[in-house]
CSV table of C-alpha atoms in Angstrom, one decimal:
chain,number,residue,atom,x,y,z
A,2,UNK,CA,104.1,128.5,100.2
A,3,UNK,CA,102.0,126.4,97.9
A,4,UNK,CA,103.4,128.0,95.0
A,5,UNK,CA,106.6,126.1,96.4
A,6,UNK,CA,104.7,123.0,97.0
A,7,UNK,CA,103.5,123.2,93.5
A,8,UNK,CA,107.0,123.3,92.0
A,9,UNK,CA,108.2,121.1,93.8
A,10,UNK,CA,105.6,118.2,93.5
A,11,UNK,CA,106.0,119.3,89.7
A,12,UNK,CA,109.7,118.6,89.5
A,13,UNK,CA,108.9,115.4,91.3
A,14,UNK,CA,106.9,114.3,88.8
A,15,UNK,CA,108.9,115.5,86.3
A,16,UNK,CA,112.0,113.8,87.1
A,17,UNK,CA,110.0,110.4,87.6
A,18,UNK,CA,108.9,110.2,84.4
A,19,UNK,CA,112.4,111.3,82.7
A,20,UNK,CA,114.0,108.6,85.0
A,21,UNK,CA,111.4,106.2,83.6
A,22,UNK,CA,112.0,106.9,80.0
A,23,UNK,CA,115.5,106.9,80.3
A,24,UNK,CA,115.6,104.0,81.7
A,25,UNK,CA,113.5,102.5,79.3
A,26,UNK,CA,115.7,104.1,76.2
A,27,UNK,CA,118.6,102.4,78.1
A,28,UNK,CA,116.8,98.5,78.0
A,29,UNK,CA,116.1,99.1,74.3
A,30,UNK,CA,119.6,100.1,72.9
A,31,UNK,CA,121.3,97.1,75.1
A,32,UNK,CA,118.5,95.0,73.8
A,33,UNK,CA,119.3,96.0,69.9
A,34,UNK,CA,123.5,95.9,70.6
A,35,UNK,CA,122.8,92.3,71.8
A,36,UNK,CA,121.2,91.0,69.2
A,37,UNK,CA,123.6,92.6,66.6
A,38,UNK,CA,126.6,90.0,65.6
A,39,UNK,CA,130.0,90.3,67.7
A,40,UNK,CA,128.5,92.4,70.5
A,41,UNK,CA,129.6,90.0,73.0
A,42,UNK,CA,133.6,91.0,72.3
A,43,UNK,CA,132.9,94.6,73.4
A,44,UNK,CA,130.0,94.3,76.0
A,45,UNK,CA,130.6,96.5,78.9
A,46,UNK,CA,131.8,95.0,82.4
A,47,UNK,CA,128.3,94.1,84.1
A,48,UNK,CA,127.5,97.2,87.1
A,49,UNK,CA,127.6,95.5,90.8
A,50,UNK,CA,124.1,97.6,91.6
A,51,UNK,CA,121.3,95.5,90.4
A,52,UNK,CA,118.8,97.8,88.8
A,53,UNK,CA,115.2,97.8,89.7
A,54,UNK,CA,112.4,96.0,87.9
A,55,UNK,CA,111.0,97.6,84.9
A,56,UNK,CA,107.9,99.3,86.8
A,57,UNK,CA,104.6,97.4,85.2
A,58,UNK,CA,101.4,98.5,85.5
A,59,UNK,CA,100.5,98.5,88.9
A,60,UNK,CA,103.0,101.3,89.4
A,61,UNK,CA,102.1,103.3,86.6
A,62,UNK,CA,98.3,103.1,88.2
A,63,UNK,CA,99.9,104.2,91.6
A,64,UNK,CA,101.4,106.5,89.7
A,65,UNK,CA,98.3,108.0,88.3
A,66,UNK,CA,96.5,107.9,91.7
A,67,UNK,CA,99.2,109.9,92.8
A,68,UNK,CA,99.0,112.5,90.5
A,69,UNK,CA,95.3,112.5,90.7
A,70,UNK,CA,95.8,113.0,93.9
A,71,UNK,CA,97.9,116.0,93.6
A,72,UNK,CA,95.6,117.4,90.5
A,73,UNK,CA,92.7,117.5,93.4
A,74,UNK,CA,94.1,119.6,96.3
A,75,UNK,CA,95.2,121.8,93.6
A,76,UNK,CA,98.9,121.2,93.2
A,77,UNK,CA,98.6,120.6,89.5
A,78,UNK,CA,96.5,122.2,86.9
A,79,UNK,CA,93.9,119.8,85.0
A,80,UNK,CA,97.0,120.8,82.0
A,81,UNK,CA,99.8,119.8,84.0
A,82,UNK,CA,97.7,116.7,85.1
A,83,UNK,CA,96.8,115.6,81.7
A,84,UNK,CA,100.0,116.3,80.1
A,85,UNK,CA,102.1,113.8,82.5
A,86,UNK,CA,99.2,111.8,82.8
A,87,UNK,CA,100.1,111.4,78.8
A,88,UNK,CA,104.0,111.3,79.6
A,89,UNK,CA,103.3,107.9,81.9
A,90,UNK,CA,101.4,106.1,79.8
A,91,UNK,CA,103.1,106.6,76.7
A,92,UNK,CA,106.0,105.2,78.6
């Protein structure tokens, strides 16, 4: 069971940080294809979901918390802590 637990607290953690960089990747091209000339004639029809705030720090030291958290009862390695310790700040 905590072999489970593990994976899946990995994954979670995981898939937070690629939906964080993605998102971020996302903000940056629309920013560059705005400021280039005559994007306005082909910008895409805006989405009727509003998209969530650009997380700021408090959430990446939530974030941390979190996975300090899980690096302390053993769910992640002092590796696997470091390494997307590395991940969310670099984002």
């Amino acid at each position: 069971m905590p072999g489970l637990i593990r994976g899946v607290a990995r994954t979670a953690v995981v898939a937070g940080t690629a939906t964080a960089v993605s998102n971020r990747v996302t903000r940056r091209q629309q920013g560059r294809w705005a400021a280039q000339e005559g994007y306005g004639a082909y910008a895409p029809a805006p989405q009727s979901a509003a998209e969530p705030p650009a997380p700021d720090m408090t959430d990446k030291i939530e974030q941390l918390r979190q996975l300090g958290e899980l690096r302390d009862r053993g769910v992640l390695t002092e590796a696997e802590f470091e390494e997307q310790k590395r991940r969310l700040l670099q984002a």
